[in-house]
PDB file of C-alpha atoms and ligand atoms in Angstrom:
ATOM      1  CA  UNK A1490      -5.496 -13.566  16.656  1.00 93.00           C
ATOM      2  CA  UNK A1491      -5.797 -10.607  14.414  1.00 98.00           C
ATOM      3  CA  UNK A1492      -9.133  -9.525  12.406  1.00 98.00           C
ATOM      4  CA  UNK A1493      -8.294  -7.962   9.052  1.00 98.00           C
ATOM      5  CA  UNK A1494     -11.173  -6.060   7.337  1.00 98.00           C
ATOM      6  CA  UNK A1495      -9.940  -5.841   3.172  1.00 98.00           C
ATOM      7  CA  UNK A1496     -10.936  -5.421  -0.228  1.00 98.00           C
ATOM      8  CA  UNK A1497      -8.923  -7.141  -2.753  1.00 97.00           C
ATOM      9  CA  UNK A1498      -5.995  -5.094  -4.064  1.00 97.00           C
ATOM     10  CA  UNK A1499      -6.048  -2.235  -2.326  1.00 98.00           C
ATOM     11  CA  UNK A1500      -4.870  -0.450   1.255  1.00 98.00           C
ATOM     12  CA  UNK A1501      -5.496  -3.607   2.975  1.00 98.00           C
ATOM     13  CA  UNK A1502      -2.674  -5.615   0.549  1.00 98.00           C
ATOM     14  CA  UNK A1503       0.555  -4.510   2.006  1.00 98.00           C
ATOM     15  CA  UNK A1504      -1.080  -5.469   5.818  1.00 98.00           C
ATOM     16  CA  UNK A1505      -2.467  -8.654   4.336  1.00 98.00           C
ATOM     17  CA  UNK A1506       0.983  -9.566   2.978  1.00 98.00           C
ATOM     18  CA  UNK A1507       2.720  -9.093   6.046  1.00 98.00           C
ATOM     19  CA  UNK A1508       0.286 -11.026   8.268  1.00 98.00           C
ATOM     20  CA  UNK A1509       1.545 -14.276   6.100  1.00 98.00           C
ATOM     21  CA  UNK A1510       4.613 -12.833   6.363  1.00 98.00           C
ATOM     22  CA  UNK A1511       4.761 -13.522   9.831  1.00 98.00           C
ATOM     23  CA  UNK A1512       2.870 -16.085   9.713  1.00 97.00           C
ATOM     24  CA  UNK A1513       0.335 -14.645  12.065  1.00 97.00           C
ATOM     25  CA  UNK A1514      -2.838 -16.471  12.968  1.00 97.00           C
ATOM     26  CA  UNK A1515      -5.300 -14.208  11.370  1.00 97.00           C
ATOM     27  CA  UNK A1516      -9.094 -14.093  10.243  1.00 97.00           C
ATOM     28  CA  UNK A1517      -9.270 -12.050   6.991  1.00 98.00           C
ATOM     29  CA  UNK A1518     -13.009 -10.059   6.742  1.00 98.00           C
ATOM     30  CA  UNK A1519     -13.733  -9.354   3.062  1.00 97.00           C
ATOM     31  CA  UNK A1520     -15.632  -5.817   2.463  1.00 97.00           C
ATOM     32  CA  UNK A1521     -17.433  -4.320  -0.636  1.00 95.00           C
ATOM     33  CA  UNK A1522     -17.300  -1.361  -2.337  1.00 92.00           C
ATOM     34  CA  UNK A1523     -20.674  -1.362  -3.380  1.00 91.00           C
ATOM     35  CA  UNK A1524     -22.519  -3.552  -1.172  1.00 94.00           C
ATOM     36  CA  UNK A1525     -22.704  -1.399   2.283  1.00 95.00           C
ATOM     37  CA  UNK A1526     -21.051  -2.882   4.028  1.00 96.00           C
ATOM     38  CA  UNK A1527     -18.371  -0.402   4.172  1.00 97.00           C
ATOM     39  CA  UNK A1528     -20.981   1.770   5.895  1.00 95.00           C
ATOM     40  CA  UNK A1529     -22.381  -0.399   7.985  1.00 96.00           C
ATOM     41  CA  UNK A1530     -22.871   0.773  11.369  1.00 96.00           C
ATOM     42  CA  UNK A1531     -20.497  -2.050  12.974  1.00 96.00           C
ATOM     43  CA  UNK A1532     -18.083  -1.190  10.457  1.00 98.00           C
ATOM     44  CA  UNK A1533     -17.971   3.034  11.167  1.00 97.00           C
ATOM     45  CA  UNK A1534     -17.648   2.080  14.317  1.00 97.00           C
ATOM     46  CA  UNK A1535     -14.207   0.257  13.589  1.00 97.00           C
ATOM     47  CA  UNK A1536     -13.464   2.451  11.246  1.00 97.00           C
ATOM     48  CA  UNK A1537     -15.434   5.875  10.573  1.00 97.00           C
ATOM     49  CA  UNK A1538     -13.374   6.812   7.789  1.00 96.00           C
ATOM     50  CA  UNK A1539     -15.691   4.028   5.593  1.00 96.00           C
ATOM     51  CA  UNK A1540     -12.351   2.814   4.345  1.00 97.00           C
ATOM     52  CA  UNK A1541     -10.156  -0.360   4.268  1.00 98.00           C
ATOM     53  CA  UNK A1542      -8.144  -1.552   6.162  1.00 98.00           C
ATOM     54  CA  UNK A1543      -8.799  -2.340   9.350  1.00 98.00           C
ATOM     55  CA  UNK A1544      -7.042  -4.336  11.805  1.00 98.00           C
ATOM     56  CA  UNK A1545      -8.138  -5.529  15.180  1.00 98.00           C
ATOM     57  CA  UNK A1546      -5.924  -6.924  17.658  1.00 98.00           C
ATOM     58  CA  UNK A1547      -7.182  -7.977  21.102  1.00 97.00           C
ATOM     59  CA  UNK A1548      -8.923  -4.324  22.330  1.00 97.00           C
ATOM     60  CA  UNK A1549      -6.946  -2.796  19.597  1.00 98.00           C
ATOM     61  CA  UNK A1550      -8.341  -1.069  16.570  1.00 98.00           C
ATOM     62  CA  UNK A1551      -6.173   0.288  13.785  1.00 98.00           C
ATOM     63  CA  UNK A1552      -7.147   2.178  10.983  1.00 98.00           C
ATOM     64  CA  UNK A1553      -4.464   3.993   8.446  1.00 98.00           C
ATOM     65  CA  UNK A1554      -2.341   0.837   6.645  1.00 98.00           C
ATOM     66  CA  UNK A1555       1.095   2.374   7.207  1.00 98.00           C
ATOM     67  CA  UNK A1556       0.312   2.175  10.896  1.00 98.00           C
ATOM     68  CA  UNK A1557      -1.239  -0.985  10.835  1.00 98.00           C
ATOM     69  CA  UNK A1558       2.193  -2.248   8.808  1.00 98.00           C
ATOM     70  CA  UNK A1559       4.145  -0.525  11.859  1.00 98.00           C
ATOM     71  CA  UNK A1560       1.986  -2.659  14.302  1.00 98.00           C
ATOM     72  CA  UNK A1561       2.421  -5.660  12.871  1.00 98.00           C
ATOM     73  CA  UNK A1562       6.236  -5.520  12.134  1.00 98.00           C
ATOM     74  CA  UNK A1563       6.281  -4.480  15.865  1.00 97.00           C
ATOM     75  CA  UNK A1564       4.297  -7.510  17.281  1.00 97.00           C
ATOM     76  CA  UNK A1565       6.841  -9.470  16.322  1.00 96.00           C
ATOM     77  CA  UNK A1566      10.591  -7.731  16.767  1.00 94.00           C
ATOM     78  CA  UNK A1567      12.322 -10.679  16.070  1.00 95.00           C
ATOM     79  CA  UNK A1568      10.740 -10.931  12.149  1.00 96.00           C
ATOM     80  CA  UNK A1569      13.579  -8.250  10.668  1.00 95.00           C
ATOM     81  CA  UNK A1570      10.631  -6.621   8.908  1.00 98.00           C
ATOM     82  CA  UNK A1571      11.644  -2.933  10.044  1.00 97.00           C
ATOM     83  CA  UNK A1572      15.616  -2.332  11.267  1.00 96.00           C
ATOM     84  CA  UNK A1573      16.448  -2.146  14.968  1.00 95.00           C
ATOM     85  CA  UNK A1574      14.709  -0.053  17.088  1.00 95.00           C
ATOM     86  CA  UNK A1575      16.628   3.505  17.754  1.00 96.00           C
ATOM     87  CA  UNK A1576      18.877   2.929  14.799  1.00 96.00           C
ATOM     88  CA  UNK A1577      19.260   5.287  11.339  1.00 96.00           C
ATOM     89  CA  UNK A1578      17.963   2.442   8.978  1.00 96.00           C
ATOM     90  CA  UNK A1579      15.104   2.492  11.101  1.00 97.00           C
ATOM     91  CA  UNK A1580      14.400   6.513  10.974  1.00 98.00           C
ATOM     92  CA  UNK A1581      15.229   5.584   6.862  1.00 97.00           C
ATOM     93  CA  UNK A1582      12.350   3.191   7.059  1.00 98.00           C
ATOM     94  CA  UNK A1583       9.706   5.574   8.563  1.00 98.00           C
ATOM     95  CA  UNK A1584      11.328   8.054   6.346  1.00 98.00           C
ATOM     96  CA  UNK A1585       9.835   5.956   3.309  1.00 98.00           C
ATOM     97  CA  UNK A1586       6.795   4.656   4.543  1.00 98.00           C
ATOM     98  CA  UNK A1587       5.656   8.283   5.154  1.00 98.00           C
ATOM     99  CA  UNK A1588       6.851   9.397   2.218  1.00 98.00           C
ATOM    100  CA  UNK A1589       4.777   6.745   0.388  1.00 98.00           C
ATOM    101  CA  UNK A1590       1.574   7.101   2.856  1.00 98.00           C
ATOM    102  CA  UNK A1591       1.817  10.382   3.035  1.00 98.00           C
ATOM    103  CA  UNK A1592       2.765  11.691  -0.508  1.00 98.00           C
ATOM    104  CA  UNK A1593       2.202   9.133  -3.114  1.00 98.00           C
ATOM    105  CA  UNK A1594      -1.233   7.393  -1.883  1.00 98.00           C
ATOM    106  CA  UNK A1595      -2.748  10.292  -1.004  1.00 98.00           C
ATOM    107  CA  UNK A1596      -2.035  11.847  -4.282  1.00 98.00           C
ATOM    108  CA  UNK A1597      -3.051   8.422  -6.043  1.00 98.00           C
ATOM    109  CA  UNK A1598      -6.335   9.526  -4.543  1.00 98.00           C
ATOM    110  CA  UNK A1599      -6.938  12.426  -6.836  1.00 98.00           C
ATOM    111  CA  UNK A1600      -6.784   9.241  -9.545  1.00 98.00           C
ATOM    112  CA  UNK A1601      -8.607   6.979  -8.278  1.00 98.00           C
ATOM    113  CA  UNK A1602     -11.429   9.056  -6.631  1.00 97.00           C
ATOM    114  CA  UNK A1603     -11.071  12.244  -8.357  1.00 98.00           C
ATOM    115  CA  UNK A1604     -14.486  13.408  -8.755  1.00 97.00           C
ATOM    116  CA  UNK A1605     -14.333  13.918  -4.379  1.00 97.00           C
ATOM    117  CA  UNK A1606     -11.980  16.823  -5.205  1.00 97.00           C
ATOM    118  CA  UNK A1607     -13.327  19.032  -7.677  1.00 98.00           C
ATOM    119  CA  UNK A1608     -17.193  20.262  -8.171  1.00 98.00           C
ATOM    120  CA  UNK A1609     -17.778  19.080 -12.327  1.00 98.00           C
ATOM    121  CA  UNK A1610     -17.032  16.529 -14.179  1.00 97.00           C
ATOM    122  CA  UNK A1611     -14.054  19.089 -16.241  1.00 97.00           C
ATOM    123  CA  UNK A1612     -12.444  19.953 -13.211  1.00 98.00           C
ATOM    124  CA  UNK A1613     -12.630  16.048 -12.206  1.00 98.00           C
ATOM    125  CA  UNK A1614     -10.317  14.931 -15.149  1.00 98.00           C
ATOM    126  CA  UNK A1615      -7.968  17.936 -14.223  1.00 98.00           C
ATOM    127  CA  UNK A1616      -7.610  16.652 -10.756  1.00 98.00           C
ATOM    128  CA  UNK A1617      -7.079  13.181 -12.162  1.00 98.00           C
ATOM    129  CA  UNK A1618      -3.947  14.125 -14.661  1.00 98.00           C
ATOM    130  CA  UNK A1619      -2.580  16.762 -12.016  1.00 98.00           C
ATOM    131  CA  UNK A1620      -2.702  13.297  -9.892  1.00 98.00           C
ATOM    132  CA  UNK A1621      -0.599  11.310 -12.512  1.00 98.00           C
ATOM    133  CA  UNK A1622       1.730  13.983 -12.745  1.00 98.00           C
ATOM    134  CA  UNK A1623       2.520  14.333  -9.649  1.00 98.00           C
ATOM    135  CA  UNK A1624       2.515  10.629  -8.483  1.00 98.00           C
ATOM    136  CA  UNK A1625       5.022  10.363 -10.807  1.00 98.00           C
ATOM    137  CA  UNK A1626       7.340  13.251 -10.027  1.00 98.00           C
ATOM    138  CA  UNK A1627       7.320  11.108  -6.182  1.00 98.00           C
ATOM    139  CA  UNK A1628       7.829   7.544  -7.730  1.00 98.00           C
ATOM    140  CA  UNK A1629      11.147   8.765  -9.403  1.00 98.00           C
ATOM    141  CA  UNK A1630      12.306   9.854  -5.973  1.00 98.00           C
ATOM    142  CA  UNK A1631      12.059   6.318  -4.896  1.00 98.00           C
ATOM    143  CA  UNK A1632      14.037   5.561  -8.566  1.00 98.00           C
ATOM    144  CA  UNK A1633      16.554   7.775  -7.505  1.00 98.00           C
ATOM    145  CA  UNK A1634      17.002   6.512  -3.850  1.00 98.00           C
ATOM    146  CA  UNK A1635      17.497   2.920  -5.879  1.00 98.00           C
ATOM    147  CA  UNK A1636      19.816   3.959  -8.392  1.00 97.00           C
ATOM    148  CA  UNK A1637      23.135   4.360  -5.844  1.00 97.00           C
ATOM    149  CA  UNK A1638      23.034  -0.169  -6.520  1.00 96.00           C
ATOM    150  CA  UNK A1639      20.870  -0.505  -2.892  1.00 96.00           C
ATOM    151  CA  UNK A1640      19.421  -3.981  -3.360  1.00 97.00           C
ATOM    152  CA  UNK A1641      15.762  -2.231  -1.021  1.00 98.00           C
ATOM    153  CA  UNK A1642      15.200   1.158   0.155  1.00 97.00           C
ATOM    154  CA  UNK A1643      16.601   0.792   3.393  1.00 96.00           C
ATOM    155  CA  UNK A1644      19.403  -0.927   2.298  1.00 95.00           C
ATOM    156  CA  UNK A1645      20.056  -4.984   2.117  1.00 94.00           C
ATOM    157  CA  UNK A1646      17.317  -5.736   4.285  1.00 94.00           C
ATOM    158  CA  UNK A1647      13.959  -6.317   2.748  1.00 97.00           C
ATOM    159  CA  UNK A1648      11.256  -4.347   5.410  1.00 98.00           C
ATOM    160  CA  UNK A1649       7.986  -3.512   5.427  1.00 98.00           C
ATOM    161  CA  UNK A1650       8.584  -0.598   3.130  1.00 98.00           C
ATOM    162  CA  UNK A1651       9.045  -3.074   0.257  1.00 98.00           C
ATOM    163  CA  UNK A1652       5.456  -4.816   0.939  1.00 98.00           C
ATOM    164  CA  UNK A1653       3.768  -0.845   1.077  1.00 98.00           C
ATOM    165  CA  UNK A1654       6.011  -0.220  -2.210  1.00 98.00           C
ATOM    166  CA  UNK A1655       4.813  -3.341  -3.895  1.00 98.00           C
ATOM    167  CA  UNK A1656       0.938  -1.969  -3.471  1.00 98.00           C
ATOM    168  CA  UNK A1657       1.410   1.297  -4.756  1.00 98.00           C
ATOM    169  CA  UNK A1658       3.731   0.101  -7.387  1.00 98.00           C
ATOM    170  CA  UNK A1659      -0.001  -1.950  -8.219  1.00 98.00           C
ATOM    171  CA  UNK A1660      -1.712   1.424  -8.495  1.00 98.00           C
ATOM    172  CA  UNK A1661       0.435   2.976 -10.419  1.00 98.00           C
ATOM    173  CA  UNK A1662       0.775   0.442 -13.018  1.00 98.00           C
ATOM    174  CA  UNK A1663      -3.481   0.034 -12.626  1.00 98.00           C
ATOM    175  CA  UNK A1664      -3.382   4.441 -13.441  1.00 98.00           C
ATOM    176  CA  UNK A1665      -2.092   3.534 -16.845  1.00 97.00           C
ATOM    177  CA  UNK A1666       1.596   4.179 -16.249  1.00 98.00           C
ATOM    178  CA  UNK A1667       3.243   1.230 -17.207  1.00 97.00           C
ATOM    179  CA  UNK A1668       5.275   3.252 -19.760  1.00 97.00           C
ATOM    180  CA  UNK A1669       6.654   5.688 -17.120  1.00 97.00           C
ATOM    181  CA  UNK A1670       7.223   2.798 -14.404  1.00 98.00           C
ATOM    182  CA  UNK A1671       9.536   0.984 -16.807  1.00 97.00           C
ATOM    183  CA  UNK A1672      11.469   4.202 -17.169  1.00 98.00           C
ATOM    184  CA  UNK A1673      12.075   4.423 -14.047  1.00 98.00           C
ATOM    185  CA  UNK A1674      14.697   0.787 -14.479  1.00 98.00           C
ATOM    186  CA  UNK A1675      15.646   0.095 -10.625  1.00 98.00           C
ATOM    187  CA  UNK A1676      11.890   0.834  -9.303  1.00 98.00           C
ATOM    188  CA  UNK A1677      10.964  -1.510 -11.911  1.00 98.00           C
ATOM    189  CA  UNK A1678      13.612  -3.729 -11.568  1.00 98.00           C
ATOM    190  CA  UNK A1679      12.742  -4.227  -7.601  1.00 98.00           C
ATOM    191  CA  UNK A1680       8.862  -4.528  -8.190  1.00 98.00           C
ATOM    192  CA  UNK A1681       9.519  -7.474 -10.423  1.00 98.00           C
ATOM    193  CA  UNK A1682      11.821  -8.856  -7.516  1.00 98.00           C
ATOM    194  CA  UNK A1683       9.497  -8.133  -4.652  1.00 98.00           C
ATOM    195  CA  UNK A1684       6.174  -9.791  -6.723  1.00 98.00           C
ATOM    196  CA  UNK A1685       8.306 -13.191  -7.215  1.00 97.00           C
ATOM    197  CA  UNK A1686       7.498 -14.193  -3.475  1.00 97.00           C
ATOM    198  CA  UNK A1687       6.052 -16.576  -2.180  1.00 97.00           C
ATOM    199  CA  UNK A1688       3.879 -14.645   0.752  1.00 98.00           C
ATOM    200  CA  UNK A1689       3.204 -11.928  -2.070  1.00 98.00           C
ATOM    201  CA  UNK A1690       2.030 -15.142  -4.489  1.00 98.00           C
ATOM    202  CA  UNK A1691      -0.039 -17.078  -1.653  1.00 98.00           C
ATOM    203  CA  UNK A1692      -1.564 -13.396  -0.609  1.00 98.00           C
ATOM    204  CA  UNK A1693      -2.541 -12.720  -4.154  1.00 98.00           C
ATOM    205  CA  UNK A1694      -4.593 -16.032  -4.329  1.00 97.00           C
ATOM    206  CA  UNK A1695      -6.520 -14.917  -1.260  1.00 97.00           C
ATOM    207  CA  UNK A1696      -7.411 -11.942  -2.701  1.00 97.00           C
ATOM    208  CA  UNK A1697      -7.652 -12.957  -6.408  1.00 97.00           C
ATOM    209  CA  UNK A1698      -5.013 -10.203  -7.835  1.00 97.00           C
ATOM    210  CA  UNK A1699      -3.139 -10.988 -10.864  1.00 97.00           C
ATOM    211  CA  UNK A1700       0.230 -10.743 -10.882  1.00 97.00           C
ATOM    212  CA  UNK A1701       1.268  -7.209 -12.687  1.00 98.00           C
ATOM    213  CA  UNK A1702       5.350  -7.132 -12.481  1.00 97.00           C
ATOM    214  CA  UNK A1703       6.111 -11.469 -13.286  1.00 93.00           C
ATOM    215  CA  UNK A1704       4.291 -13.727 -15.959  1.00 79.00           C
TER     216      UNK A1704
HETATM  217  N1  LIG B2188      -4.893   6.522   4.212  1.00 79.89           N
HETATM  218  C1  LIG B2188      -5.783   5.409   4.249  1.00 79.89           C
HETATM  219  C2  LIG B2188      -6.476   5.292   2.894  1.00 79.89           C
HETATM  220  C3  LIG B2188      -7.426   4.151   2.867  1.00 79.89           C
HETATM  221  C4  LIG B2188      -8.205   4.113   1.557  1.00 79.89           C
HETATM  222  O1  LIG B2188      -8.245   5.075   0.788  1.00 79.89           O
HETATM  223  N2  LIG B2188      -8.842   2.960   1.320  1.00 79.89           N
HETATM  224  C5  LIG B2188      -9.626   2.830   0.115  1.00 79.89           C
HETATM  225  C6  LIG B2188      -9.219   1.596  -0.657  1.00 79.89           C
HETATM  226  S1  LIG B2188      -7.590   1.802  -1.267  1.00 79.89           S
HETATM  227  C7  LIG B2188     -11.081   2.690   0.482  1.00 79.89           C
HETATM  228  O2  LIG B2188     -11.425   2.091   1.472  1.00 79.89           O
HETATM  229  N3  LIG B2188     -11.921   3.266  -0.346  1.00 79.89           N
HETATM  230  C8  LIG B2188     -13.337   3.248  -0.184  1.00 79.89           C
HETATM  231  C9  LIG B2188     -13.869   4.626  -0.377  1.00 79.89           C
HETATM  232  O3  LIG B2188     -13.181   5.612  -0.077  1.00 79.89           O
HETATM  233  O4  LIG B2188     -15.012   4.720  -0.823  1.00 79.89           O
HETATM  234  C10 LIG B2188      -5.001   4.129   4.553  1.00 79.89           C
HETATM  235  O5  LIG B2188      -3.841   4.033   4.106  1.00 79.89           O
HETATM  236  O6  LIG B2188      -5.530   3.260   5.248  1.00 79.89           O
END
């Protein structure tokens, strides 16, 4: 039985997804921003980074959601959620899932929490537009990767990377970039696909998000 610490819509969705996904027995521990309870002092002792998500499985905690995705697709090998083990759509598959963890969300943070990276309130909203920029300089990369007809960015398998690609495709339309998202027509194209699903729909009503790509 897994444990999964989240707040609605954000690092915890693409690990929430992929639980029902699986169809894993899980119990789901809603957190708030506001109310302590992400300090808590159970809760830094999970997780000392006072962030979301959080996964425990058996005497295993996880923190960091591209790891926790990893974990999960690995519990159960036979689920097709990442390529064969050893094999070059499988190095293509961490290749994106870093990229995205690594490059995208972490400069998403100088959006959403921009005020932890510069010392005034100026400086702030310079972080914050420096942030748009260059989030979207790296979501046209994953436009680009699209554009050679690939139905998902590892190729005609739908992994992992597509349920970490839905959430920050979330962000990115919540920073105000709808505009630039639907200029970039195969990223857009495949966010539209990967929202019209059913784990994506039921895992949306457990965490109250609105549908942003599908009426
Ligand atoms: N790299 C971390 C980032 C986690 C993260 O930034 N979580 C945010 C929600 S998206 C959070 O918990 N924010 C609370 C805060 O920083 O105050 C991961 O992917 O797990």
């Amino acid at each position: 039985m897994f444990k999964l610490f989240y707040l609605p819509d954000t690092a915890s969705l693409a690990p929430h997804i992929i639980l029902n996904r699986l169809g894993a027995a899980h119990e789901l521990v809603k957190l708030g921003k506001n109310d302590g309870s992400l300090e808590a002092e159970e809760y830094l002792k999970l997780n000392p980074n006072r962030r979301v998500p959080t996964l425990i499985d058996g005497d295993l905690v996880l923190f960091e959601s591209a790891a926790i995705c990893m974990h999960l697709a690995d519990s159960d090998p036979d689920s097709g959620l990442l390529p064969p083990l050893g094999s070059a759509k499988r190095a293509v598959a961490y290749k994106w899932l870093v990229f995205m963890t690594n490059s995208i969300q972490a400069d998403m943070m100088f959006y959403f929490y921009k005020e932890r990276f510069a010392k005034t309130p100026e400086g702030a909203e310079e972080v914050k537009e420096v942030g748009i920029e260059r989030v979207t300089t790296f979501m046209s990369r994953l436009d680009d990767a699209l554009s050679d007809g690939r139905p998902y960015l590892c190729g005609g398998q739908k992994t992992i990377v597509e349920d970490y690609l839905l959430m920050l495709g979330r962000w990115y339309m919540q920073m105000g970039q709808e505009e630039n998202l639907k200029s970039m027509a195969h990223l857009y194209a495949l966010l539209c696909v990967l929202e019209d699903d059913h784990y994506v729909k039921a895992t949306y009503e457990a965490e109250g998000c609105s549908p942003l790509f599908i009426d």
